[in-house]
Tab-separated table of C-alpha atoms in Angstrom:
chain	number	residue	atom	x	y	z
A	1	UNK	CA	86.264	113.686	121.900
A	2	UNK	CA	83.628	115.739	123.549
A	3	UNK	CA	81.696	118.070	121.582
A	4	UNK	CA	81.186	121.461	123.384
A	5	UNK	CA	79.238	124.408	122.808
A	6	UNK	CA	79.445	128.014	124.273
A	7	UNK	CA	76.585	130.547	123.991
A	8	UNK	CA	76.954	133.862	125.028
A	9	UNK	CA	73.889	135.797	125.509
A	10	UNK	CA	72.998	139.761	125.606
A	11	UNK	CA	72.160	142.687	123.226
A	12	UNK	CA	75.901	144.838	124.647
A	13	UNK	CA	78.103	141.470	123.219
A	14	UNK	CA	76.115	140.628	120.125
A	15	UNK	CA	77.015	144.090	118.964
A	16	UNK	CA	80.254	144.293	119.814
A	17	UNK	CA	79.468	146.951	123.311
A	18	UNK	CA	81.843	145.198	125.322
A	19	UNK	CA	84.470	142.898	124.550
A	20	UNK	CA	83.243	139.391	125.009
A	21	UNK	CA	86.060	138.347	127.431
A	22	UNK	CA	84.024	135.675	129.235
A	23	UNK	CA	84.608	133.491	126.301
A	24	UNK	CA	87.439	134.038	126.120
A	25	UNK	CA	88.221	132.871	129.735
A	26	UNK	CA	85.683	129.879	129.583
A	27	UNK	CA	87.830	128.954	126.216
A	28	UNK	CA	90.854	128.881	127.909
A	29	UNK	CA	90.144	126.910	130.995
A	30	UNK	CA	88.686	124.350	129.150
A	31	UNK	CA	91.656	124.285	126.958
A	32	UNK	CA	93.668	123.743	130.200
A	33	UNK	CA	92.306	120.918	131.060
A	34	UNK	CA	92.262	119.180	127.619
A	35	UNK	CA	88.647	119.927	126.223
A	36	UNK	CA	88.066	122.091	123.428
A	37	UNK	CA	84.904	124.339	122.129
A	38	UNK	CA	83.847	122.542	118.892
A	39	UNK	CA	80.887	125.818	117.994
A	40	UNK	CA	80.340	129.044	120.020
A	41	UNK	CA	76.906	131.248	119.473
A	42	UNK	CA	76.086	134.973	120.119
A	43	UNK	CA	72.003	135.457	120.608
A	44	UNK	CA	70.944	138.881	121.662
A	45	UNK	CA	68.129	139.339	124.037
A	46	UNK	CA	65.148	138.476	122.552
A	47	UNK	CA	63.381	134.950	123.426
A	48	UNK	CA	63.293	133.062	119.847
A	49	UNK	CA	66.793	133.788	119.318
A	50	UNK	CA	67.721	132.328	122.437
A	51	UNK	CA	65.298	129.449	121.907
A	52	UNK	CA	66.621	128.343	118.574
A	53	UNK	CA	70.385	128.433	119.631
A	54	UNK	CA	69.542	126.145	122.569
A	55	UNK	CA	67.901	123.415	120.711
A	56	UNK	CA	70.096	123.570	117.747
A	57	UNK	CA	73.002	122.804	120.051
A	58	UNK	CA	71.145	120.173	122.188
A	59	UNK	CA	70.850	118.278	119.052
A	60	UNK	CA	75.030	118.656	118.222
A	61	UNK	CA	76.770	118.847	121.332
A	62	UNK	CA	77.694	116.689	124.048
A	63	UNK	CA	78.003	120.010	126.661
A	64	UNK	CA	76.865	123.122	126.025
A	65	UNK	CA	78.094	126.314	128.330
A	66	UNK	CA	75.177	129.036	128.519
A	67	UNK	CA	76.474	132.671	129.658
A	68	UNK	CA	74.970	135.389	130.715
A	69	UNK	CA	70.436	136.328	130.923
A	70	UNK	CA	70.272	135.111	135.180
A	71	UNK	CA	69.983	138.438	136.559
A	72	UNK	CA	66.650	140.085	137.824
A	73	UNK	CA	65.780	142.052	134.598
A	74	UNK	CA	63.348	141.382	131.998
A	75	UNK	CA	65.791	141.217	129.532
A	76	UNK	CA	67.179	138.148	131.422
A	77	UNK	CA	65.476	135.135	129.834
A	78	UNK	CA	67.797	132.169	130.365
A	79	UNK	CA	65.822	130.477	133.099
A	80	UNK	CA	62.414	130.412	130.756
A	81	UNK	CA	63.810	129.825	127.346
A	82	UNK	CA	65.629	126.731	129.307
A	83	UNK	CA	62.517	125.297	130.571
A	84	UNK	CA	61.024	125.660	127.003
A	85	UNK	CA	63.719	124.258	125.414
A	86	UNK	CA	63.622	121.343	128.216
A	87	UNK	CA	59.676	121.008	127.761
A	88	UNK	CA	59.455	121.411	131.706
A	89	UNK	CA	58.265	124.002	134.498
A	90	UNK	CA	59.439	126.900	135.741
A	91	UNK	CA	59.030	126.600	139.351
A	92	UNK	CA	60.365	128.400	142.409
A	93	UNK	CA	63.312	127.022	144.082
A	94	UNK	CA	62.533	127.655	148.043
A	95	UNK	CA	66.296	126.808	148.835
A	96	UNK	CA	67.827	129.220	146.495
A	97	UNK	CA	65.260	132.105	147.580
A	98	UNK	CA	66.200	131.795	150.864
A	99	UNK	CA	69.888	132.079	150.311
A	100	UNK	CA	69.186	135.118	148.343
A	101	UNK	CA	67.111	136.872	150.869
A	102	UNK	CA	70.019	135.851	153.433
A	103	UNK	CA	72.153	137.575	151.160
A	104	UNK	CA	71.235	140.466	151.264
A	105	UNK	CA	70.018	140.680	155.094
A	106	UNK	CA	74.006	139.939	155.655
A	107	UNK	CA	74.323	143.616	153.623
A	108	UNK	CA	71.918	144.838	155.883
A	109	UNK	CA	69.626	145.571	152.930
A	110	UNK	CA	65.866	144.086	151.806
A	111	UNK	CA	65.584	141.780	148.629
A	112	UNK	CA	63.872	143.569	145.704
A	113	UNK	CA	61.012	141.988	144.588
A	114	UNK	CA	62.268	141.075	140.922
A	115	UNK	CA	65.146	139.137	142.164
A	116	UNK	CA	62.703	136.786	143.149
A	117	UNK	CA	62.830	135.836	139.602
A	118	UNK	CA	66.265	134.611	140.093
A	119	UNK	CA	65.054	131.864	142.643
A	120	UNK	CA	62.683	130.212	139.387
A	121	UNK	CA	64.234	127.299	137.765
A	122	UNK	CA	63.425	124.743	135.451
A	123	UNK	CA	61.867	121.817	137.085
A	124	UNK	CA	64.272	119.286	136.545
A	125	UNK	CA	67.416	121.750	136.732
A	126	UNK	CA	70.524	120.643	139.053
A	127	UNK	CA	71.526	123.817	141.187
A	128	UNK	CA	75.064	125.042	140.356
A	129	UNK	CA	75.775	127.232	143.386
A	130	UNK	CA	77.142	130.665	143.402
A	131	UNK	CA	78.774	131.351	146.347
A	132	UNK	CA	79.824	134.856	145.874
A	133	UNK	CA	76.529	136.504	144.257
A	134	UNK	CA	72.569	136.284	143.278
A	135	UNK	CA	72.647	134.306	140.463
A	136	UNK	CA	71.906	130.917	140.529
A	137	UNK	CA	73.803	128.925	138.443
A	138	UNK	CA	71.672	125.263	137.139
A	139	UNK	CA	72.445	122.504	134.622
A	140	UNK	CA	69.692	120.607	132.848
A	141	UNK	CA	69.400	118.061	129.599
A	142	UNK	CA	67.851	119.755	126.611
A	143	UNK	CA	68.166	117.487	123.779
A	144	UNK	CA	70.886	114.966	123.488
A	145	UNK	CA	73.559	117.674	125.868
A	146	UNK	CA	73.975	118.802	129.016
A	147	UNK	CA	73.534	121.938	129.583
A	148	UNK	CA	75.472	124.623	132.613
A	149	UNK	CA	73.750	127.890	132.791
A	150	UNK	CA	76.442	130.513	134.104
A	151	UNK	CA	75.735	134.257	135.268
A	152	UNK	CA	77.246	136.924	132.968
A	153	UNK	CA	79.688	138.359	135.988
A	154	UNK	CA	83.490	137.074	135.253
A	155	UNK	CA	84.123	136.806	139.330
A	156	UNK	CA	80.786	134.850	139.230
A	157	UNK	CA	81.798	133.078	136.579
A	158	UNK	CA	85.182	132.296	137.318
A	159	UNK	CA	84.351	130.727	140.260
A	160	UNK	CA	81.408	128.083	139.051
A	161	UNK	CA	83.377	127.441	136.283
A	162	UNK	CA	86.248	125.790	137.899
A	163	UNK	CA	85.339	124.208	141.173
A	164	UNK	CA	81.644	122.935	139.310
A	165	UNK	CA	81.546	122.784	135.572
A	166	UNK	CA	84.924	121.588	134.834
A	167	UNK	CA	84.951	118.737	137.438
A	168	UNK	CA	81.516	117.648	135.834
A	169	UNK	CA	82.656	117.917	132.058
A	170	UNK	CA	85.549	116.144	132.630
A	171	UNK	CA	83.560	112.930	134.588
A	172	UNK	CA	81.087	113.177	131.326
A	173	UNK	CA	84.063	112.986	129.297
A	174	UNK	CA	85.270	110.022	130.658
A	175	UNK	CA	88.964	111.735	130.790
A	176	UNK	CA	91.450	111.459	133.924
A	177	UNK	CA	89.834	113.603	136.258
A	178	UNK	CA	93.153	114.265	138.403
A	179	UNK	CA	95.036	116.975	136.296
A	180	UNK	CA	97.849	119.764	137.444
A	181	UNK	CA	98.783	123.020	135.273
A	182	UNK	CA	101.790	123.760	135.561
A	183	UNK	CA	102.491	127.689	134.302
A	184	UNK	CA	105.477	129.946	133.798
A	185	UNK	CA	105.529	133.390	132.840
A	186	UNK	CA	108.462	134.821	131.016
A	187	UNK	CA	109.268	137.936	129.211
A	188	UNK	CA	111.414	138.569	126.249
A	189	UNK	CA	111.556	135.214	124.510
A	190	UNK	CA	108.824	135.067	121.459
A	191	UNK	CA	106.685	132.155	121.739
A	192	UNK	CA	108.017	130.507	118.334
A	193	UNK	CA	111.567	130.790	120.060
A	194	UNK	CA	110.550	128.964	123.323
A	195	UNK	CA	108.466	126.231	121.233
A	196	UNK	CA	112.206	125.259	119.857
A	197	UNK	CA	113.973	125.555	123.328
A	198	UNK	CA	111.058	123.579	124.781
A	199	UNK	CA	111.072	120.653	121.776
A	200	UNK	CA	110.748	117.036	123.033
A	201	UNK	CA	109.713	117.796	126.975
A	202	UNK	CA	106.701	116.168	126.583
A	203	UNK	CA	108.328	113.274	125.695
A	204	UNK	CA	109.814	113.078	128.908
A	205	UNK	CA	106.979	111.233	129.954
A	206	UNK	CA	105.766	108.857	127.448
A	207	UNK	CA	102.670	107.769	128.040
A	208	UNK	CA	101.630	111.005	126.342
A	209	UNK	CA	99.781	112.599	129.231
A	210	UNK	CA	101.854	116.249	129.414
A	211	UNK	CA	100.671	118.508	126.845
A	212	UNK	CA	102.781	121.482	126.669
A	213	UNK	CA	100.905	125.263	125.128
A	214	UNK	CA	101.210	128.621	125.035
A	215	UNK	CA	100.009	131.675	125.442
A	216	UNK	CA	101.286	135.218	124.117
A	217	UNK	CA	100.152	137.920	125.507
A	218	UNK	CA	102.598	140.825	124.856
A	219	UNK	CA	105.233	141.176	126.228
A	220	UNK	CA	104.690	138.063	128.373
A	221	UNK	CA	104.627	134.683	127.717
A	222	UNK	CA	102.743	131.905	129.244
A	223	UNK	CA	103.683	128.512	129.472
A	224	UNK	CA	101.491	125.942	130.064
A	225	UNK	CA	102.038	122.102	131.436
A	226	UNK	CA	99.167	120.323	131.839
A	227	UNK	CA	99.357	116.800	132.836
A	228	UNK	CA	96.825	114.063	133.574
A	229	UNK	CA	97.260	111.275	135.961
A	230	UNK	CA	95.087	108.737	137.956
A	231	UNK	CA	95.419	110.822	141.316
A	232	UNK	CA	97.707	114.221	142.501
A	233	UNK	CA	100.427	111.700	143.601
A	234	UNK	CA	100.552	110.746	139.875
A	235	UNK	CA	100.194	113.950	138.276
A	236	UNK	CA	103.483	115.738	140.678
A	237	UNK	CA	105.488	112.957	139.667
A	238	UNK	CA	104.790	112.981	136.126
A	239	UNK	CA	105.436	116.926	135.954
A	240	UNK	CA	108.606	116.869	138.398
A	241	UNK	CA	110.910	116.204	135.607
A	242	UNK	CA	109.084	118.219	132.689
A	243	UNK	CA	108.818	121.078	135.608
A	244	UNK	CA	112.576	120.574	135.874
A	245	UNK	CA	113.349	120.576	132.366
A	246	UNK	CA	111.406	123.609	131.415
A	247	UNK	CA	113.545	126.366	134.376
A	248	UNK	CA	117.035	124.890	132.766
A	249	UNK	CA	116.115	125.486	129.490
A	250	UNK	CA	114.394	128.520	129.903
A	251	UNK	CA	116.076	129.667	132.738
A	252	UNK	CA	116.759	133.493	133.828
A	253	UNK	CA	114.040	134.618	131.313
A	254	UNK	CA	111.279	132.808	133.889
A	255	UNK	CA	109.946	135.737	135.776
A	256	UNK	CA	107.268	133.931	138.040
A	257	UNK	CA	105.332	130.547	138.298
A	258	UNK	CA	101.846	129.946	138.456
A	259	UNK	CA	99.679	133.192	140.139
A	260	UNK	CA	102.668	134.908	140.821
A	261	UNK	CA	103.079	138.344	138.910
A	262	UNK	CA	106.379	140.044	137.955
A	263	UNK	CA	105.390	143.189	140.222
A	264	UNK	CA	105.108	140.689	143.113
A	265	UNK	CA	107.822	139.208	142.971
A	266	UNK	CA	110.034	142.335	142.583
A	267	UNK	CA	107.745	143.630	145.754
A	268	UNK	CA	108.421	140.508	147.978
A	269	UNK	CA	112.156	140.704	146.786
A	270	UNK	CA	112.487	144.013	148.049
A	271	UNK	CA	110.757	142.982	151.287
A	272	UNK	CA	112.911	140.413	151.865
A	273	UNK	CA	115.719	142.793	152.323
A	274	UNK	CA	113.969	145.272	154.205
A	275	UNK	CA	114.179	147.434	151.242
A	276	UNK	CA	112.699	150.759	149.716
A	277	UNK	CA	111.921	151.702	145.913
A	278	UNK	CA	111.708	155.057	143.947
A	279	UNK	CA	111.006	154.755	140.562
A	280	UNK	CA	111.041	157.509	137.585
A	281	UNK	CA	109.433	156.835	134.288
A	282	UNK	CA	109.009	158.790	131.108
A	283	UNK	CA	106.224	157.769	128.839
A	284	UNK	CA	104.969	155.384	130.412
A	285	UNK	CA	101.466	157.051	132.115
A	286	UNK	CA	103.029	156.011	135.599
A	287	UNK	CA	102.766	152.454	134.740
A	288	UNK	CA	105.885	150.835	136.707
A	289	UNK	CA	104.709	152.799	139.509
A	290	UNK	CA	100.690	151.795	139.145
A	291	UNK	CA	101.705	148.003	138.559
A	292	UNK	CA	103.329	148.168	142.589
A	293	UNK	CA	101.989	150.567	144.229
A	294	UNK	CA	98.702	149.365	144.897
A	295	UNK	CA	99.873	145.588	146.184
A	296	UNK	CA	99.489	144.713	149.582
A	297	UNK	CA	102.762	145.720	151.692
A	298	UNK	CA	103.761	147.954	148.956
A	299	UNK	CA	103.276	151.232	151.978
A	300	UNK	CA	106.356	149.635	153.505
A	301	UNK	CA	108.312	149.534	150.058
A	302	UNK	CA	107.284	152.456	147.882
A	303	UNK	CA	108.711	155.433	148.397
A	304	UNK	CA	107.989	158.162	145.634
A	305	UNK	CA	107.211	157.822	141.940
A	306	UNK	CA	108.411	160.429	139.551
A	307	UNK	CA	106.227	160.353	135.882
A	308	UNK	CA	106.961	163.134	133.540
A	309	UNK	CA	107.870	163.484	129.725
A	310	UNK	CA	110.567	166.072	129.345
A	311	UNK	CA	114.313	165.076	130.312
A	312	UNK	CA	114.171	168.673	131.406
A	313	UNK	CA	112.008	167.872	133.962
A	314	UNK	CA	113.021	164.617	135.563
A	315	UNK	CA	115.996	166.334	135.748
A	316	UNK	CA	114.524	169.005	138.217
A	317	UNK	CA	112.114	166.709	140.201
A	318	UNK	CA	115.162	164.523	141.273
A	319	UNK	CA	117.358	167.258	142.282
A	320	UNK	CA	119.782	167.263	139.263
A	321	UNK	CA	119.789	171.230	138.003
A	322	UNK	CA	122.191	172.311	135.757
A	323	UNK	CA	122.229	169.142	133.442
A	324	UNK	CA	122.059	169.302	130.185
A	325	UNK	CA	118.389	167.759	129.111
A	326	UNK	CA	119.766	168.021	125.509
A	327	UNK	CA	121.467	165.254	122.972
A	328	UNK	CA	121.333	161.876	123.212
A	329	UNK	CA	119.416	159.614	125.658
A	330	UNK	CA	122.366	156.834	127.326
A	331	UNK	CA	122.807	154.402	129.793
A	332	UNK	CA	124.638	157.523	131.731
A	333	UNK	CA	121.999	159.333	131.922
A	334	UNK	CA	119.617	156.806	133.511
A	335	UNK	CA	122.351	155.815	135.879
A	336	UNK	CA	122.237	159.627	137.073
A	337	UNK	CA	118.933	160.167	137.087
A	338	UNK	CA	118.634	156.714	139.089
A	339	UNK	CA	121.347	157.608	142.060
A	340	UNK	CA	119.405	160.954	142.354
A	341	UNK	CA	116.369	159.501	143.072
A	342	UNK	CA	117.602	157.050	145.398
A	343	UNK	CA	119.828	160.033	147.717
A	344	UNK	CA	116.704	162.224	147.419
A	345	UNK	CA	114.036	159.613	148.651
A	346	UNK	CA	116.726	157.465	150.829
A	347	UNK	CA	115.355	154.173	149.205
A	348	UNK	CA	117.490	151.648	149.501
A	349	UNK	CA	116.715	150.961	145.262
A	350	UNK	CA	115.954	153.360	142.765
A	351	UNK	CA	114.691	152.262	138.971
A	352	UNK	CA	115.243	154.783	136.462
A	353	UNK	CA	113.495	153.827	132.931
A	354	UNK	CA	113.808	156.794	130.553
A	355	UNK	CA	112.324	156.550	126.801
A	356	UNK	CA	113.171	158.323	123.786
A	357	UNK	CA	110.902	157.690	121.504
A	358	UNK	CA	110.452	158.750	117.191
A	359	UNK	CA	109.158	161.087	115.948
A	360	UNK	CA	106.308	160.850	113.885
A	361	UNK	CA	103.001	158.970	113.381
A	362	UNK	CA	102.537	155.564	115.486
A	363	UNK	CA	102.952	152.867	112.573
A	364	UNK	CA	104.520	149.341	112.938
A	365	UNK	CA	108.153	151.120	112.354
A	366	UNK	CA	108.095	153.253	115.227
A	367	UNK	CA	110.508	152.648	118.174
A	368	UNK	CA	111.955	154.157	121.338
A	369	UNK	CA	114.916	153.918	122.595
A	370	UNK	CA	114.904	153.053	126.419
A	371	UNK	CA	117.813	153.446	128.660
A	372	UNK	CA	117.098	152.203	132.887
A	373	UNK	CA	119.052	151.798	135.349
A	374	UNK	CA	118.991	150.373	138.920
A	375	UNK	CA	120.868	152.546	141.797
A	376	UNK	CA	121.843	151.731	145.561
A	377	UNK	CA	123.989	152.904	147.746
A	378	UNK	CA	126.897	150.982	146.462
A	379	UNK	CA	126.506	150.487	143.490
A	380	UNK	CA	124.510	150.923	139.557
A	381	UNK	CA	123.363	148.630	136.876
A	382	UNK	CA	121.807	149.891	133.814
A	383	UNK	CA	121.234	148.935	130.552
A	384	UNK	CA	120.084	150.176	126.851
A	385	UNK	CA	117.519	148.846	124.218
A	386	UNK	CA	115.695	149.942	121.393
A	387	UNK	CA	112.218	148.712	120.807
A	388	UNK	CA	110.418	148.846	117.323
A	389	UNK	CA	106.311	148.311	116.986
A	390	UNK	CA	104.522	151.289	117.973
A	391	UNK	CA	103.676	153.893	120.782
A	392	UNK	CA	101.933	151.166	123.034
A	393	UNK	CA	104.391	148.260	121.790
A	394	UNK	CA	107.526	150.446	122.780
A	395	UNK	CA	105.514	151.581	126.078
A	396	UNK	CA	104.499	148.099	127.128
A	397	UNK	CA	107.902	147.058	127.007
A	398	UNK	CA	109.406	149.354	128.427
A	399	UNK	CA	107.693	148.926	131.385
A	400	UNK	CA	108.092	144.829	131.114
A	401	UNK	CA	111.438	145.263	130.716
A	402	UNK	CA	112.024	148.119	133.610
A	403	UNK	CA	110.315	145.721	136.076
A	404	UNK	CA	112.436	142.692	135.013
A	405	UNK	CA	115.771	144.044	135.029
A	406	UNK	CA	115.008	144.984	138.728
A	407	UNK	CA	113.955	141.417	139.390
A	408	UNK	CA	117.036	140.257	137.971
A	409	UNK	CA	118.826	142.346	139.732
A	410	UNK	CA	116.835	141.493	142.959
A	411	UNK	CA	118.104	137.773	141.971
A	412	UNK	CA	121.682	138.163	141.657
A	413	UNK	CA	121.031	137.282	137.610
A	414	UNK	CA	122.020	139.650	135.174
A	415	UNK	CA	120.098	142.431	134.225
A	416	UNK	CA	121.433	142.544	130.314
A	417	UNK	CA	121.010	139.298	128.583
A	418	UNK	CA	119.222	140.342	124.858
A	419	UNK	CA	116.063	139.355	124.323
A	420	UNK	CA	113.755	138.867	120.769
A	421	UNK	CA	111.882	142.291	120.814
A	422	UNK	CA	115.253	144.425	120.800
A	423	UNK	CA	116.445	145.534	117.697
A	424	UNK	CA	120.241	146.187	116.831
C-alpha cells in the first residue's frame, strides 16, 4: 500500500482562521480512487517549519501532497524550502514566465514584478501545469518520496489534482489505472440504514474490484461505487450490474446521480413541461428559493418567492385575508397557502413549506413541525413531518425535504414515503 502524506501550509490554517477544506477535498479524492493519507502536517509560514516537515516525510512516505506557499508573497516559501530540502537550485523557469506574463496581457493588465517569483523552481522540478491561474504547480524527489506541490486556491487545486496528481499516484502505485465512480445522492435514508439495504453488492463482482462508501453529509447521502478495471470497457461492465442493483434497492429515495443536484433536477423537470414555480417558505432564510433561483434557465421557471416568519403574514402576501393565522400548523394549511400562490403568480407549480418550530433554546431536542404542499391547477399534494435536532437540523431539512417532495412529485413517485429523520 502506498504511503501518502499531505502538508498543508500557512499561518490562517495552522490556527484554525479558515477551515482547512482543501484537505479535506484532497482526502476524499484520493479515497475515491482507492489510496489513502497514511500522516497529514500543518506548518505555518515560517521557513524551518516548513523545512523540517518536508524532510521528515521524504524519509516516510512514498507521495507526499504539498498545499498551499506558491503565490507571489514573501510569506510564500514552498518553491525555496523545496529546493533546500531537494539540495538543488532555484532557477527561473522561462516557459512558465512567459505563460504568466501571457496571462495577464489576455486581462489586458501588466505582470507585477513579484509574481516573477512564481516562475522560480527547483532545478530538477517536473512542471505540473495550472491551467486556470498563476501558480505553477511542480513535483520533485526529496528523500525517498515524490513530492506534488499544489497552489492553496480549491478551483486551482481541484483541477491539478485530478487530471495530474491522481493519474501519476496511481501509475507509482502500481494500481489499475482505469477506474469509474459511480455516485448517488439520496435524502432521507441514514447512512447505517443504506449500508444494510446495500449488503453484498460488491460481491456482485467477485474479483473484488467494486468498493462501495459513503458519505453523510446532512441531510444527504452520498454513495460511492468505485470500481477498477484494466480499461473503461472493463470498468462499465463491471459497474452495470452493481449500478443496477443499487436504484432497485434504493430506489425512489435516489434524488440524482453523479454532478447532478436535487435543485437541478427539480429545475430541468419543470422545464421539461414548460412549467413555472412559486415557492413560500417560513424559516428557512429563503433557502428553497436561493438553492434555484440562481441556476441557469431558472428566469424561464421562477416566478416569485415568498420568505417570511409569521403565518400572519404569508397569509397576506399570497392573497389569503381573513384566515385565521392562529392554532395549529396542518397539511390544510400548506395546501391553501400553496393554491394561493400558484392563482396569484399563474405558475403552473406552487411549493408551500411552512415550519412550526419549539419554543425554547436550540438543544439536540428541539424540533419543528413542517407541513408543504405542492399545488397546480388540478390538483394538491402535501404532506406533514416533524423533525427533531435543532434550529439548523430542523431548517436543513426542511428545505431537503421541500425540494424532494417536488421532485417526486415532478416524477410521478410519491411524495410521502417516511424517511429516518422524522419522528412519530
Amino acid at each position: 500500500m502506498m504511503r501518502i502524506e499531505i502538508i498543508c501550509t500557512g499561518d490562517e490554517v495552522l490556527t484554525g482562521k479558515i477551515v482547512n477544506t482543501n484537505f479535506s477535498y484532497i482526502s476524499q479524492k484520493l479515497e475515491d480512487v482507492g489510496l489513502s493519507v497514511r500522516w497529514e502536517t500543518t506548518v505555518g509560514d515560517d521557513r524551518e517549519s516548513l523545512l523540517r516537515a518536508l524532510r521528515l516525510a521524504g524519509e516516510r512516505a512514498d507521495a507526499v501532497i504539498v498545499n498551499g506557499g506558491l503565490g507571489p508573497t514573501v510569506d510564500d516559501l514552498s518553491q525555496e524550502v523545496a529546493a533546500q530540502a531537494a539540495r538543488v537550485e532555484l532557477v527561473l523557469n522561462d516557459e512558465w514566465l512567459t505563460r504568466m506574463e501571457e496571462f495577464f496581457r489576455r486581462r489586458s493588465r501588466v505582470m507585477p514584478p513579484n509574481n516573477r517569483k512564481q516562475a522560480m523552481l527547483p532545478a530538477t522540478a517536473e512542471v505540473i501545469d495550472n491551467p486556470i491561474g498563476t501558480a505553477c504547480g511542480f513535483a520533485l524527489d526529496i528523500g525517498e518520496a515524490r513530492f506534488f506541490f499544489t497552489p492553496g486556491v480549491p478551483r486551482e487545486l481541484h483541477r491539478m489534482l485530478e487530471e495530474q496528481i491522481i493519474p501519476r499516484l496511481l501509475a507509482k502505485s502500481g494500481m489499475q489505472t482505469a477506474i469509474v465512480l459511480k455516485r448517488f445522492h439520496s435524502y432521507g435514508l441514514g447512512e447505517s440504514h443504506v449500508d444494510a439495504l446495500l449488503r453484498g453488492v460488491e460481491e456482485l463482482v467477485p474479483d473484488g474490484s467494486v468498493k462501495l462508501g459513503f458519505r453523510a453529509h446532512y441531510p444527504q447521502l452520498e454513495t460511492k461505487l468505485t470500481v477498477r478495471g484494466t480499461d473503461t470497457d472493463d470498468t462499465r461492465r463491471k459497474l452495470a450490474p452493481v449500478e443496477r442493483e443499487v436504484r432497485k434497492r434504493l430506489g425512489n429515495f435516489i434524488l440524482s446521480e453523479d454532478d447532478a443536484t436535487l435543485e437541478g433536477v427539480v429545475l430541468a423537470g419543470l422545464a421539461s413541461r414548460q412549467g413555472s414555480l412559486s415557492i413560500v417558505e417560513t424559516f428557512t432564510s429563503g433557502a428553497i428559493a436561493a438553492r434555484l433561483a440562481h441556476l441557469p434557465g431558472a428566469d424561464k421557471v421562477f416566478c416569485r418567492a415568498v420568505v417570511a416568519r409569521a403565518l400572519g403574514e404569508v397569509y397576506a402576501a399570497v392573497g389569503l385575508e381573513g384566515a385565521s393565522a392562529t392554532g395549529e400548523l396542518t397539511r390544510e394549511t400548506a395546501e391553501a397557502v400553496a393554491r394561493a400562490a400558484r392563482r396569484q403568480t399563474h405558475a403552473t407549480h406552487a411549493l408551500a413549506v411552512l415550519i412550526d418550530l419549539d419554543d425554547g433554546a436550540d438543544r439536540i431536542d428541539l424540533g419543528g413541525t413542517i407541513c408543504l404542499a405542492i399545488a397546480t391547477e388540478h390538483e394538491v399534494a402535501s404532506r406533514r413531518s416533524r423533525i427533531l435536532g435543532g434550529r439548523e437540523w430542523v431548517r436543513l431539512g426542511a428545505v431537503e425535504m421541500g425540494l424532494d417532495c417536488l421532485r417526486r412529485y415532478l416524477q410521478n413517485l410519491p411524495v410521502y414515503e417516511r424517511i429516518d429523520f422524522e419522528k412519530a
